[in-house]
Amino acid sequence: MTKEQYAEMLKDISETHKQGGNISACIESISFVNPAIVAPFSKNITSDIVAEDQHLDRIVLEVQHVCGDSYRDRLVLYTAKHTVASRVKGEDYKLRNLNLISLQMFNGFPESSNYRHTIRLKNQDNEVYFDKQTITLVEIPKLCIFTEEFLVSEAMKMSDHNYELYVEKKQAREEGLAEGRAEGRAEERADNLAVLQDMNLSPEQIAEFKARLEARGK
């Protein structure tokens, strides 16, 4: 964040205070609606994080890497889905507050210098009609001043790191299985030799039997 953007944020806080907004309001507690962690190489179409605060208001956080033709349609569809999910149980039409935050890894508003964009239902006079549904778009390139090449390289590094962890775990698992099989074969050979000794076989006969076991891979 640059000094100018930091100053803009302080200005927003000041304006909120002047308009009577509660700038001291905060999330006291939070619970995750979707606690499952998606595997690095799996495909998923659900929102990244869905949570509820102490008032059971819904908070949705998603990350969008590419600005495709259907991005805005998908965002509105996601918002509609979470609006339905925010309905108060036992009530037909009562809704809880919904805050959907989309972190955009691209410049979605090239003509604007703002990195944060708030979207609400308003009338033709710019008056808020419905204040329980808020979409906040955060343009990461403007916020962090990262180049597209840097963001892409960081994403590739994360993917490479996840793949390396996957390979390491797989190799460790295979080595563990191989070690376990080797220990099992050693115990089996020891048991067989003990049985042969109990049978009072000669050392030559035991050596011959041992050679046959080793030849068979046991």
Tab-separated table of C-alpha atoms in Angstrom:
chain	number	residue	atom	x	y	z
A	1	MET	CA	0.000	0.000	0.000
A	2	THR	CA	1.386	3.410	-0.958
A	3	LYS	CA	1.281	6.533	1.221
A	4	GLU	CA	-1.467	7.940	-0.969
A	5	GLN	CA	-3.591	4.809	-0.561
A	6	TYR	CA	-2.997	4.789	3.196
A	7	ALA	CA	-4.102	8.426	3.363
A	8	GLU	CA	-7.200	7.530	1.340
A	9	MET	CA	-8.022	4.757	3.813
A	10	LEU	CA	-7.728	7.182	6.751
A	11	LYS	CA	-9.966	9.593	4.867
A	12	ASP	CA	-12.584	6.849	4.429
A	13	ILE	CA	-12.481	6.139	8.169
A	14	SER	CA	-12.916	9.845	8.911
A	15	GLU	CA	-15.870	10.141	6.520
A	16	THR	CA	-17.497	7.075	8.071
A	17	HIS	CA	-17.140	8.655	11.515
A	18	LYS	CA	-18.630	11.965	10.314
A	19	GLN	CA	-21.635	10.155	8.852
A	20	GLY	CA	-22.330	8.455	12.166
A	21	GLY	CA	-20.916	5.069	11.252
A	22	ASN	CA	-19.591	2.793	13.951
A	23	ILE	CA	-15.881	2.627	13.176
A	24	SER	CA	-15.209	0.692	16.389
A	25	ALA	CA	-17.428	-2.192	15.311
A	26	CYS	CA	-15.520	-5.417	14.914
A	27	ILE	CA	-15.934	-9.163	14.592
A	28	GLU	CA	-15.790	-10.603	18.093
A	29	SER	CA	-16.070	-14.241	17.065
A	30	ILE	CA	-16.312	-16.182	13.846
A	31	SER	CA	-17.243	-19.686	12.740
A	32	PHE	CA	-16.572	-21.306	9.382
A	33	VAL	CA	-19.521	-22.587	7.364
A	34	ASN	CA	-17.244	-24.495	4.960
A	35	PRO	CA	-14.428	-25.878	7.164
A	36	ALA	CA	-13.201	-28.364	4.534
A	37	ILE	CA	-9.767	-27.581	3.088
A	38	VAL	CA	-9.582	-28.241	-0.627
A	39	ALA	CA	-6.594	-30.290	-1.805
A	40	PRO	CA	-3.980	-28.406	-3.892
A	41	PHE	CA	-4.750	-30.294	-7.131
A	42	SER	CA	-8.513	-30.727	-6.805
A	43	LYS	CA	-11.106	-28.664	-8.655
A	44	ASN	CA	-13.716	-26.756	-6.696
A	45	ILE	CA	-16.482	-24.338	-7.697
A	46	THR	CA	-17.526	-23.168	-4.235
A	47	SER	CA	-16.485	-19.917	-2.600
A	48	ASP	CA	-13.061	-19.951	-0.966
A	49	ILE	CA	-14.145	-19.060	2.594
A	50	VAL	CA	-17.639	-18.788	4.059
A	51	ALA	CA	-17.996	-17.719	7.688
A	52	GLU	CA	-20.486	-16.254	10.169
A	53	ASP	CA	-19.806	-13.698	12.890
A	54	GLN	CA	-21.286	-13.471	16.379
A	55	HIS	CA	-24.542	-12.103	14.908
A	56	LEU	CA	-24.727	-14.964	12.378
A	57	ASP	CA	-24.164	-12.442	9.589
A	58	ARG	CA	-22.551	-14.160	6.612
A	59	ILE	CA	-19.043	-13.226	5.433
A	60	VAL	CA	-17.821	-14.626	2.129
A	61	LEU	CA	-14.244	-14.266	0.911
A	62	GLU	CA	-13.179	-15.353	-2.547
A	63	VAL	CA	-10.147	-14.861	-4.764
A	64	GLN	CA	-10.477	-14.265	-8.494
A	65	HIS	CA	-7.338	-14.567	-10.633
A	66	VAL	CA	-8.734	-13.935	-14.122
A	67	CYS	CA	-11.233	-11.360	-15.362
A	68	GLY	CA	-13.220	-13.466	-17.815
A	69	ASP	CA	-16.380	-12.567	-19.702
A	70	SER	CA	-18.547	-14.413	-17.183
A	71	TYR	CA	-16.859	-13.095	-14.034
A	72	ARG	CA	-19.495	-10.492	-13.150
A	73	ASP	CA	-22.338	-12.889	-13.903
A	74	ARG	CA	-20.730	-15.490	-11.667
A	75	LEU	CA	-20.190	-12.944	-8.886
A	76	VAL	CA	-23.847	-11.897	-8.967
A	77	LEU	CA	-24.896	-15.561	-8.987
A	78	TYR	CA	-22.675	-16.287	-5.969
A	79	THR	CA	-24.166	-13.295	-4.178
A	80	ALA	CA	-27.702	-14.520	-4.889
A	81	LYS	CA	-26.818	-17.989	-3.604
A	82	HIS	CA	-25.414	-16.632	-0.355
A	83	THR	CA	-28.359	-14.262	0.015
A	84	VAL	CA	-30.674	-17.277	0.025
A	85	ALA	CA	-28.387	-19.051	2.507
A	86	SER	CA	-28.498	-16.025	4.841
A	87	ARG	CA	-32.246	-16.402	5.408
A	88	VAL	CA	-33.181	-16.576	9.089
A	89	LYS	CA	-34.424	-20.065	9.923
A	90	GLY	CA	-38.130	-20.140	10.645
A	91	GLU	CA	-38.727	-16.867	8.790
A	92	ASP	CA	-39.985	-16.699	5.223
A	93	TYR	CA	-38.369	-13.441	4.134
A	94	LYS	CA	-36.103	-12.170	6.915
A	95	LEU	CA	-32.448	-12.019	5.890
A	96	ARG	CA	-29.230	-11.541	7.812
A	97	ASN	CA	-26.461	-9.261	6.616
A	98	LEU	CA	-24.285	-10.559	3.800
A	99	ASN	CA	-20.786	-9.248	3.106
A	100	LEU	CA	-19.101	-10.746	0.060
A	101	ILE	CA	-15.462	-9.765	-0.425
A	102	SER	CA	-13.783	-10.565	-3.727
A	103	LEU	CA	-10.001	-10.194	-3.957
A	104	GLN	CA	-9.235	-9.520	-7.609
A	105	MET	CA	-5.757	-10.271	-8.915
A	106	PHE	CA	-6.379	-7.922	-11.834
A	107	ASN	CA	-7.383	-4.340	-12.587
A	108	GLY	CA	-11.149	-4.505	-12.993
A	109	PHE	CA	-11.650	-0.724	-13.035
A	110	PRO	CA	-8.820	0.696	-15.175
A	111	GLU	CA	-10.300	4.209	-15.171
A	112	SER	CA	-10.421	4.391	-11.366
A	113	SER	CA	-7.529	5.007	-8.971
A	114	ASN	CA	-9.424	3.377	-6.084
A	115	TYR	CA	-8.487	-0.169	-5.119
A	116	ARG	CA	-11.696	-0.822	-3.162
A	117	HIS	CA	-15.171	-0.744	-4.706
A	118	THR	CA	-18.386	-1.183	-2.704
A	119	ILE	CA	-21.524	-2.373	-4.466
A	120	ARG	CA	-25.049	-2.122	-3.019
A	121	LEU	CA	-28.615	-1.916	-4.291
A	122	LYS	CA	-29.440	1.777	-4.849
A	123	ASN	CA	-32.099	3.835	-6.603
A	124	GLN	CA	-31.658	6.468	-9.313
A	125	ASP	CA	-30.799	9.105	-6.682
A	126	ASN	CA	-27.937	6.978	-5.347
A	127	GLU	CA	-29.873	6.226	-2.154
A	128	VAL	CA	-29.282	2.816	-0.591
A	129	TYR	CA	-32.392	0.693	-1.071
A	130	PHE	CA	-31.158	-2.501	0.648
A	131	ASP	CA	-28.261	-2.373	3.118
A	132	LYS	CA	-28.072	-6.050	4.083
A	133	GLN	CA	-26.167	-7.064	0.952
A	134	THR	CA	-22.704	-5.621	0.347
A	135	ILE	CA	-20.179	-6.661	-2.276
A	136	THR	CA	-16.642	-5.367	-1.792
A	137	LEU	CA	-14.190	-5.688	-4.664
A	138	VAL	CA	-10.512	-5.270	-3.792
A	139	GLU	CA	-8.074	-4.854	-6.675
A	140	ILE	CA	-4.857	-6.399	-5.380
A	141	PRO	CA	-2.560	-4.906	-8.094
A	142	LYS	CA	-3.604	-1.385	-7.056
A	143	LEU	CA	-3.436	-2.193	-3.350
A	144	CYS	CA	-0.044	-3.889	-3.320
A	145	ILE	CA	1.500	-2.431	-6.482
A	146	PHE	CA	2.482	-5.892	-7.698
A	147	THR	CA	3.027	-6.499	-11.389
A	148	GLU	CA	1.074	-9.182	-13.196
A	149	GLU	CA	4.322	-11.067	-13.821
A	150	PHE	CA	5.046	-11.127	-10.075
A	151	LEU	CA	1.567	-12.414	-9.191
A	152	VAL	CA	1.802	-15.148	-11.827
A	153	SER	CA	5.274	-16.183	-10.672
A	154	GLU	CA	4.132	-16.348	-7.032
A	155	ALA	CA	1.148	-18.503	-8.006
A	156	MET	CA	3.458	-20.850	-9.919
A	157	LYS	CA	5.818	-21.057	-6.928
A	158	MET	CA	2.914	-22.029	-4.685
A	159	SER	CA	1.841	-24.731	-7.131
A	160	ASP	CA	5.418	-26.027	-7.424
A	161	HIS	CA	5.763	-26.106	-3.632
A	162	ASN	CA	2.511	-28.040	-3.239
A	163	TYR	CA	3.662	-30.514	-5.886
A	164	GLU	CA	7.024	-30.969	-4.143
A	165	LEU	CA	5.245	-31.689	-0.852
A	166	TYR	CA	3.023	-34.200	-2.626
A	167	VAL	CA	6.045	-36.000	-4.151
A	168	GLU	CA	7.909	-36.025	-0.821
A	169	LYS	CA	4.934	-37.527	0.999
A	170	LYS	CA	4.468	-40.138	-1.722
A	171	GLN	CA	8.154	-41.135	-1.659
A	172	ALA	CA	8.174	-41.301	2.145
A	173	ARG	CA	5.089	-43.505	2.070
A	174	GLU	CA	6.639	-45.842	-0.519
A	175	GLU	CA	9.925	-45.995	1.411
A	176	GLY	CA	8.012	-46.787	4.579
A	177	LEU	CA	6.160	-49.617	2.874
A	178	ALA	CA	9.397	-50.985	1.394
A	179	GLU	CA	11.110	-50.812	4.779
A	180	GLY	CA	8.178	-52.582	6.389
A	181	ARG	CA	8.278	-55.357	3.794
A	182	ALA	CA	12.043	-55.780	4.309
A	183	GLU	CA	11.596	-56.049	8.076
A	184	GLY	CA	8.843	-58.602	7.568
A	185	ARG	CA	11.036	-60.732	5.320
A	186	ALA	CA	13.903	-60.591	7.844
A	187	GLU	CA	11.608	-61.725	10.647
A	188	GLU	CA	10.284	-64.546	8.459
A	189	ARG	CA	13.813	-65.760	7.674
A	190	ALA	CA	14.733	-65.713	11.366
A	191	ASP	CA	11.630	-67.737	12.227
A	192	ASN	CA	12.390	-70.287	9.492
A	193	LEU	CA	15.986	-70.718	10.669
A	194	ALA	CA	14.795	-71.195	14.252
A	195	VAL	CA	12.432	-73.949	13.076
A	196	LEU	CA	15.249	-75.674	11.153
A	197	GLN	CA	17.496	-75.592	14.190
A	198	ASP	CA	14.751	-77.158	16.291
A	199	MET	CA	14.560	-79.947	13.685
A	200	ASN	CA	18.233	-80.793	14.448
A	201	LEU	CA	19.324	-80.241	10.850
A	202	SER	CA	23.031	-79.987	10.112
A	203	PRO	CA	24.668	-76.587	9.481
A	204	GLU	CA	25.148	-77.579	5.836
A	205	GLN	CA	21.433	-78.346	5.416
A	206	ILE	CA	20.465	-75.076	7.114
A	207	ALA	CA	22.880	-73.127	4.868
A	208	GLU	CA	21.411	-74.798	1.764
A	209	PHE	CA	17.851	-73.982	2.846
A	210	LYS	CA	18.870	-70.382	3.631
A	211	ALA	CA	20.394	-70.007	0.159
A	212	ARG	CA	17.163	-71.236	-1.440
A	213	LEU	CA	15.135	-68.682	0.563
A	214	GLU	CA	17.420	-65.832	-0.492
A	215	ALA	CA	17.252	-66.958	-4.121
A	216	ARG	CA	13.456	-66.805	-3.949
A	217	GLY	CA	13.621	-63.264	-2.535
A	218	LYS	CA	12.453	-64.195	0.928
